[in-house]
Amino acid sequence: MMTADDTLAPPFPPFEWDDYYWAGAVKLPAWAGQRAWQNGAGAANDTVEIQVNTENDEPGPAMPSQAAAFEYLIARQEEVRDAILHALFASYSDNYLVWREENGYDEAEADEFLPALRQPANLKSLITLTAITIFPTAKGGLSYAGYTFACTWEDEHGLGAMMHGSRVVEIGGGDTAILEWIATKDLEEQA
């Protein structure tokens, strides 16, 4: 059995056990140029925390499907980024005026935190990828992964995306990225 002093084997870089999951950081250049946060939630650079959950939250090796998901998110980061931004853009375009009103923004605040956007790539100035969680739940040899973001319009809960490869399973509040039952439900629906 692995202990907290052990780390994950390749393809993972050195990770450390963090009470409930393996944690480490990787560079994802596709996410460079994001919004910089004054409160320290994320960074404008391309370094992102990766969390690898294990079954029963006990230290143990990653599953082959988790290693495959890690390799996928590295090798196809632009494709994953674009899928998330396109799905988020559709939701944002439908809701940003409502969110402006709900937040009570004046015109200047609304233009800064919830501006009208013309294309998905414009969202990078409003969000910062802060973590990616790779779950044991898998389909076709590839684990599901949750992407957690800080965003200008929801600084308490943030934004989350549950992904299977480059397919967006669900976009929602920050908890969308850490609720494994969303992946399990999708797995059952896709069967």
PDB file of C-alpha atoms in Angstrom:
ATOM      1  CA  MET A   1       0.000   0.000   0.000  1.00  0.00           C
ATOM      2  CA  MET A   2       1.197   3.492  -0.812  1.00  0.00           C
ATOM      3  CA  THR A   3       1.827   5.984   1.926  1.00  0.00           C
ATOM      4  CA  ALA A   4       1.645   9.756   1.993  1.00  0.00           C
ATOM      5  CA  ASP A   5       5.376   9.790   1.240  1.00  0.00           C
ATOM      6  CA  ASP A   6       4.862   8.018  -2.088  1.00  0.00           C
ATOM      7  CA  THR A   7       3.993   9.693  -5.354  1.00  0.00           C
ATOM      8  CA  LEU A   8       2.212   8.669  -8.514  1.00  0.00           C
ATOM      9  CA  ALA A   9       4.119   6.833 -11.222  1.00  0.00           C
ATOM     10  CA  PRO A  10       4.574   8.167 -14.759  1.00  0.00           C
ATOM     11  CA  PRO A  11       2.964   9.638 -16.763  1.00  0.00           C
ATOM     12  CA  PHE A  12       2.316  11.834 -13.738  1.00  0.00           C
ATOM     13  CA  PRO A  13       4.972  14.292 -12.569  1.00  0.00           C
ATOM     14  CA  PRO A  14       5.768  14.170  -8.840  1.00  0.00           C
ATOM     15  CA  PHE A  15       2.501  14.501  -6.925  1.00  0.00           C
ATOM     16  CA  GLU A  16       1.909  14.486  -3.165  1.00  0.00           C
ATOM     17  CA  TRP A  17      -0.905  12.937  -1.167  1.00  0.00           C
ATOM     18  CA  ASP A  18      -3.168  15.722   0.144  1.00  0.00           C
ATOM     19  CA  ASP A  19      -5.408  13.881   2.657  1.00  0.00           C
ATOM     20  CA  TYR A  20      -8.042  12.900   0.038  1.00  0.00           C
ATOM     21  CA  TYR A  21      -6.306  12.937  -3.360  1.00  0.00           C
ATOM     22  CA  TRP A  22      -2.973  13.167  -5.145  1.00  0.00           C
ATOM     23  CA  ALA A  23      -2.062  16.780  -5.991  1.00  0.00           C
ATOM     24  CA  GLY A  24       0.502  18.370  -8.231  1.00  0.00           C
ATOM     25  CA  ALA A  25       0.887  21.137 -10.758  1.00  0.00           C
ATOM     26  CA  VAL A  26       1.395  21.028 -14.500  1.00  0.00           C
ATOM     27  CA  LYS A  27       1.835  23.599 -17.211  1.00  0.00           C
ATOM     28  CA  LEU A  28      -1.004  23.851 -19.724  1.00  0.00           C
ATOM     29  CA  PRO A  29       0.024  26.510 -22.247  1.00  0.00           C
ATOM     30  CA  ALA A  30      -3.424  26.424 -23.871  1.00  0.00           C
ATOM     31  CA  TRP A  31      -4.769  28.165 -20.766  1.00  0.00           C
ATOM     32  CA  ALA A  32      -2.112  30.918 -20.653  1.00  0.00           C
ATOM     33  CA  GLY A  33      -3.390  34.483 -20.808  1.00  0.00           C
ATOM     34  CA  GLN A  34      -6.291  34.018 -18.433  1.00  0.00           C
ATOM     35  CA  ARG A  35      -7.536  36.668 -16.051  1.00  0.00           C
ATOM     36  CA  ALA A  36      -5.212  37.340 -13.109  1.00  0.00           C
ATOM     37  CA  TRP A  37      -7.006  37.364  -9.755  1.00  0.00           C
ATOM     38  CA  GLN A  38      -6.155  39.793  -6.991  1.00  0.00           C
ATOM     39  CA  ASN A  39      -7.451  37.429  -4.313  1.00  0.00           C
ATOM     40  CA  GLY A  40      -4.955  34.720  -5.294  1.00  0.00           C
ATOM     41  CA  ALA A  41      -7.531  32.295  -6.739  1.00  0.00           C
ATOM     42  CA  GLY A  42      -5.586  31.109  -9.745  1.00  0.00           C
ATOM     43  CA  ALA A  43      -2.864  32.687 -11.763  1.00  0.00           C
ATOM     44  CA  ALA A  44      -2.576  34.327 -15.136  1.00  0.00           C
ATOM     45  CA  ASN A  45       0.147  31.874 -16.099  1.00  0.00           C
ATOM     46  CA  ASP A  46      -0.275  28.382 -17.490  1.00  0.00           C
ATOM     47  CA  THR A  47       0.304  26.348 -14.302  1.00  0.00           C
ATOM     48  CA  VAL A  48      -2.725  24.428 -13.061  1.00  0.00           C
ATOM     49  CA  GLU A  49      -3.260  22.178 -10.033  1.00  0.00           C
ATOM     50  CA  ILE A  50      -4.136  18.595 -10.922  1.00  0.00           C
ATOM     51  CA  GLN A  51      -5.956  16.412  -8.396  1.00  0.00           C
ATOM     52  CA  VAL A  52      -6.163  12.661  -8.908  1.00  0.00           C
ATOM     53  CA  ASN A  53      -8.912  11.118  -6.795  1.00  0.00           C
ATOM     54  CA  THR A  54      -8.634   7.518  -5.684  1.00  0.00           C
ATOM     55  CA  GLU A  55     -11.359   5.094  -4.769  1.00  0.00           C
ATOM     56  CA  ASN A  56     -12.293   5.465  -1.081  1.00  0.00           C
ATOM     57  CA  ASP A  57     -10.061   8.566  -0.776  1.00  0.00           C
ATOM     58  CA  GLU A  58      -7.138   6.376   0.334  1.00  0.00           C
ATOM     59  CA  PRO A  59      -3.569   6.657  -0.963  1.00  0.00           C
ATOM     60  CA  GLY A  60      -3.105   4.270  -3.843  1.00  0.00           C
ATOM     61  CA  PRO A  61      -1.962   4.123  -7.418  1.00  0.00           C
ATOM     62  CA  ALA A  62      -3.855   5.906 -10.161  1.00  0.00           C
ATOM     63  CA  MET A  63      -5.978   3.744 -12.394  1.00  0.00           C
ATOM     64  CA  PRO A  64      -4.858   3.273 -16.025  1.00  0.00           C
ATOM     65  CA  SER A  65      -7.931   5.282 -17.111  1.00  0.00           C
ATOM     66  CA  GLN A  66      -6.737   8.187 -14.933  1.00  0.00           C
ATOM     67  CA  ALA A  67      -3.278   8.059 -16.492  1.00  0.00           C
ATOM     68  CA  ALA A  68      -4.975   8.070 -19.912  1.00  0.00           C
ATOM     69  CA  ALA A  69      -7.086  11.091 -18.914  1.00  0.00           C
ATOM     70  CA  PHE A  70      -3.981  12.917 -17.689  1.00  0.00           C
ATOM     71  CA  GLU A  71      -2.157  12.210 -20.949  1.00  0.00           C
ATOM     72  CA  TYR A  72      -5.265  13.309 -22.882  1.00  0.00           C
ATOM     73  CA  LEU A  73      -5.588  16.636 -21.070  1.00  0.00           C
ATOM     74  CA  ILE A  74      -1.901  17.355 -21.749  1.00  0.00           C
ATOM     75  CA  ALA A  75      -1.823  16.246 -25.395  1.00  0.00           C
ATOM     76  CA  ARG A  76      -5.199  17.701 -26.388  1.00  0.00           C
ATOM     77  CA  GLN A  77      -5.412  20.730 -24.127  1.00  0.00           C
ATOM     78  CA  GLU A  78      -6.372  23.119 -26.950  1.00  0.00           C
ATOM     79  CA  GLU A  79      -9.250  20.865 -28.014  1.00  0.00           C
ATOM     80  CA  VAL A  80     -10.491  20.551 -24.425  1.00  0.00           C
ATOM     81  CA  ARG A  81     -10.126  24.312 -23.842  1.00  0.00           C
ATOM     82  CA  ASP A  82     -12.082  25.110 -27.000  1.00  0.00           C
ATOM     83  CA  ALA A  83     -14.877  22.674 -26.106  1.00  0.00           C
ATOM     84  CA  ILE A  84     -15.227  24.231 -22.644  1.00  0.00           C
ATOM     85  CA  LEU A  85     -15.132  27.790 -23.985  1.00  0.00           C
ATOM     86  CA  HIS A  86     -17.747  27.032 -26.670  1.00  0.00           C
ATOM     87  CA  ALA A  87     -20.142  25.399 -24.182  1.00  0.00           C
ATOM     88  CA  LEU A  88     -19.578  28.184 -21.662  1.00  0.00           C
ATOM     89  CA  PHE A  89     -20.063  30.856 -24.337  1.00  0.00           C
ATOM     90  CA  ALA A  90     -23.511  29.480 -25.172  1.00  0.00           C
ATOM     91  CA  SER A  91     -24.529  29.574 -21.497  1.00  0.00           C
ATOM     92  CA  TYR A  92     -22.918  32.958 -20.903  1.00  0.00           C
ATOM     93  CA  SER A  93     -24.599  34.508 -23.951  1.00  0.00           C
ATOM     94  CA  ASP A  94     -28.001  33.299 -22.743  1.00  0.00           C
ATOM     95  CA  ASN A  95     -27.540  34.435 -19.138  1.00  0.00           C
ATOM     96  CA  TYR A  96     -25.127  37.348 -18.751  1.00  0.00           C
ATOM     97  CA  LEU A  97     -27.839  40.039 -18.759  1.00  0.00           C
ATOM     98  CA  VAL A  98     -29.748  38.178 -16.021  1.00  0.00           C
ATOM     99  CA  TRP A  99     -26.513  37.738 -14.037  1.00  0.00           C
ATOM    100  CA  ARG A 100     -25.824  41.482 -14.334  1.00  0.00           C
ATOM    101  CA  GLU A 101     -29.207  42.226 -12.805  1.00  0.00           C
ATOM    102  CA  GLU A 102     -28.900  39.551 -10.097  1.00  0.00           C
ATOM    103  CA  ASN A 103     -25.511  40.937  -9.054  1.00  0.00           C
ATOM    104  CA  GLY A 104     -26.836  44.514  -8.950  1.00  0.00           C
ATOM    105  CA  TYR A 105     -23.987  45.797 -11.119  1.00  0.00           C
ATOM    106  CA  ASP A 106     -23.966  49.378 -12.310  1.00  0.00           C
ATOM    107  CA  GLU A 107     -23.012  49.903 -15.954  1.00  0.00           C
ATOM    108  CA  ALA A 108     -19.252  50.194 -15.316  1.00  0.00           C
ATOM    109  CA  GLU A 109     -19.186  47.034 -13.146  1.00  0.00           C
ATOM    110  CA  ALA A 110     -21.294  45.138 -15.660  1.00  0.00           C
ATOM    111  CA  ASP A 111     -18.927  46.082 -18.460  1.00  0.00           C
ATOM    112  CA  GLU A 112     -15.949  44.856 -16.416  1.00  0.00           C
ATOM    113  CA  PHE A 113     -17.347  41.660 -14.899  1.00  0.00           C
ATOM    114  CA  LEU A 114     -20.087  40.604 -17.355  1.00  0.00           C
ATOM    115  CA  PRO A 115     -19.419  42.278 -20.684  1.00  0.00           C
ATOM    116  CA  ALA A 116     -21.136  41.420 -23.937  1.00  0.00           C
ATOM    117  CA  LEU A 117     -18.844  38.965 -25.725  1.00  0.00           C
ATOM    118  CA  ARG A 118     -18.506  38.265 -29.440  1.00  0.00           C
ATOM    119  CA  GLN A 119     -16.658  34.946 -29.386  1.00  0.00           C
ATOM    120  CA  PRO A 120     -15.783  32.093 -27.006  1.00  0.00           C
ATOM    121  CA  ALA A 121     -12.094  33.078 -26.791  1.00  0.00           C
ATOM    122  CA  ASN A 122     -13.132  36.354 -25.106  1.00  0.00           C
ATOM    123  CA  LEU A 123     -14.111  34.341 -22.013  1.00  0.00           C
ATOM    124  CA  LYS A 124     -10.428  33.816 -21.144  1.00  0.00           C
ATOM    125  CA  SER A 125     -10.335  37.411 -19.864  1.00  0.00           C
ATOM    126  CA  LEU A 126     -13.120  36.564 -17.372  1.00  0.00           C
ATOM    127  CA  ILE A 127     -12.061  33.144 -16.076  1.00  0.00           C
ATOM    128  CA  THR A 128      -9.038  31.363 -14.613  1.00  0.00           C
ATOM    129  CA  LEU A 129      -8.605  27.601 -14.574  1.00  0.00           C
ATOM    130  CA  THR A 130      -7.625  26.807 -10.982  1.00  0.00           C
ATOM    131  CA  ALA A 131      -7.757  22.989 -10.807  1.00  0.00           C
ATOM    132  CA  ILE A 132      -8.495  19.809 -12.720  1.00  0.00           C
ATOM    133  CA  THR A 133      -9.803  16.759 -10.850  1.00  0.00           C
ATOM    134  CA  ILE A 134      -9.366  13.347 -12.468  1.00  0.00           C
ATOM    135  CA  PHE A 135     -11.893  10.809 -11.157  1.00  0.00           C
ATOM    136  CA  PRO A 136     -11.810   6.999 -10.986  1.00  0.00           C
ATOM    137  CA  THR A 137     -15.096   6.929 -12.973  1.00  0.00           C
ATOM    138  CA  ALA A 138     -14.205   6.034 -16.543  1.00  0.00           C
ATOM    139  CA  LYS A 139     -15.659   5.083 -19.894  1.00  0.00           C
ATOM    140  CA  GLY A 140     -13.744   3.483 -22.738  1.00  0.00           C
ATOM    141  CA  GLY A 141     -10.492   3.508 -20.773  1.00  0.00           C
ATOM    142  CA  LEU A 142     -10.641   7.283 -20.152  1.00  0.00           C
ATOM    143  CA  SER A 143     -11.532   8.808 -16.769  1.00  0.00           C
ATOM    144  CA  TYR A 144     -13.808  11.810 -16.392  1.00  0.00           C
ATOM    145  CA  ALA A 145     -12.180  15.098 -15.392  1.00  0.00           C
ATOM    146  CA  GLY A 146     -13.630  18.157 -13.674  1.00  0.00           C
ATOM    147  CA  TYR A 147     -12.307  21.623 -14.515  1.00  0.00           C
ATOM    148  CA  THR A 148     -12.677  24.275 -11.791  1.00  0.00           C
ATOM    149  CA  PHE A 149     -12.527  27.984 -12.625  1.00  0.00           C
ATOM    150  CA  ALA A 150     -12.605  31.298 -10.825  1.00  0.00           C
ATOM    151  CA  CYS A 151     -14.802  33.713 -12.779  1.00  0.00           C
ATOM    152  CA  THR A 152     -15.748  37.382 -12.599  1.00  0.00           C
ATOM    153  CA  TRP A 153     -19.477  36.856 -12.179  1.00  0.00           C
ATOM    154  CA  GLU A 154     -19.430  34.264  -9.379  1.00  0.00           C
ATOM    155  CA  ASP A 155     -16.513  34.877  -7.049  1.00  0.00           C
ATOM    156  CA  GLU A 156     -17.925  32.775  -4.206  1.00  0.00           C
ATOM    157  CA  HIS A 157     -18.646  29.491  -6.002  1.00  0.00           C
ATOM    158  CA  GLY A 158     -16.876  29.862  -9.332  1.00  0.00           C
ATOM    159  CA  LEU A 159     -17.526  27.826 -12.417  1.00  0.00           C
ATOM    160  CA  GLY A 160     -17.117  24.147 -13.190  1.00  0.00           C
ATOM    161  CA  ALA A 161     -17.098  21.824 -16.175  1.00  0.00           C
ATOM    162  CA  MET A 162     -17.310  18.036 -16.117  1.00  0.00           C
ATOM    163  CA  MET A 163     -15.538  16.541 -19.117  1.00  0.00           C
ATOM    164  CA  HIS A 164     -15.032  13.162 -20.714  1.00  0.00           C
ATOM    165  CA  GLY A 165     -12.086  13.706 -23.030  1.00  0.00           C
ATOM    166  CA  SER A 166     -13.067  16.783 -25.020  1.00  0.00           C
ATOM    167  CA  ARG A 167     -16.810  16.188 -24.618  1.00  0.00           C
ATOM    168  CA  VAL A 168     -18.541  18.603 -22.254  1.00  0.00           C
ATOM    169  CA  VAL A 169     -20.770  16.597 -19.925  1.00  0.00           C
ATOM    170  CA  GLU A 170     -22.025  19.572 -17.900  1.00  0.00           C
ATOM    171  CA  ILE A 171     -21.233  23.242 -17.253  1.00  0.00           C
ATOM    172  CA  GLY A 172     -22.379  24.827 -14.002  1.00  0.00           C
ATOM    173  CA  GLY A 173     -21.247  26.201 -10.673  1.00  0.00           C
ATOM    174  CA  GLY A 174     -17.834  25.324  -9.301  1.00  0.00           C
ATOM    175  CA  ASP A 175     -19.138  22.153  -7.657  1.00  0.00           C
ATOM    176  CA  THR A 176     -19.891  20.708 -11.111  1.00  0.00           C
ATOM    177  CA  ALA A 177     -16.165  19.995 -11.418  1.00  0.00           C
ATOM    178  CA  ILE A 178     -15.862  18.069  -8.152  1.00  0.00           C
ATOM    179  CA  LEU A 179     -19.092  16.062  -7.990  1.00  0.00           C
ATOM    180  CA  GLU A 180     -18.225  12.599  -9.244  1.00  0.00           C
ATOM    181  CA  TRP A 181     -21.901  11.619  -9.350  1.00  0.00           C
ATOM    182  CA  ILE A 182     -22.241  13.849 -12.446  1.00  0.00           C
ATOM    183  CA  ALA A 183     -19.687  11.625 -14.189  1.00  0.00           C
ATOM    184  CA  THR A 184     -21.373   8.464 -12.901  1.00  0.00           C
ATOM    185  CA  LYS A 185     -24.773   9.667 -14.138  1.00  0.00           C
ATOM    186  CA  ASP A 186     -23.323  10.442 -17.574  1.00  0.00           C
ATOM    187  CA  LEU A 187     -21.637   7.040 -17.696  1.00  0.00           C
ATOM    188  CA  GLU A 188     -24.967   5.346 -16.985  1.00  0.00           C
ATOM    189  CA  GLU A 189     -26.794   7.485 -19.568  1.00  0.00           C
ATOM    190  CA  GLN A 190     -24.150   6.810 -22.229  1.00  0.00           C
ATOM    191  CA  ALA A 191     -24.342   3.011 -21.726  1.00  0.00           C
TER     192      ALA A 191
END
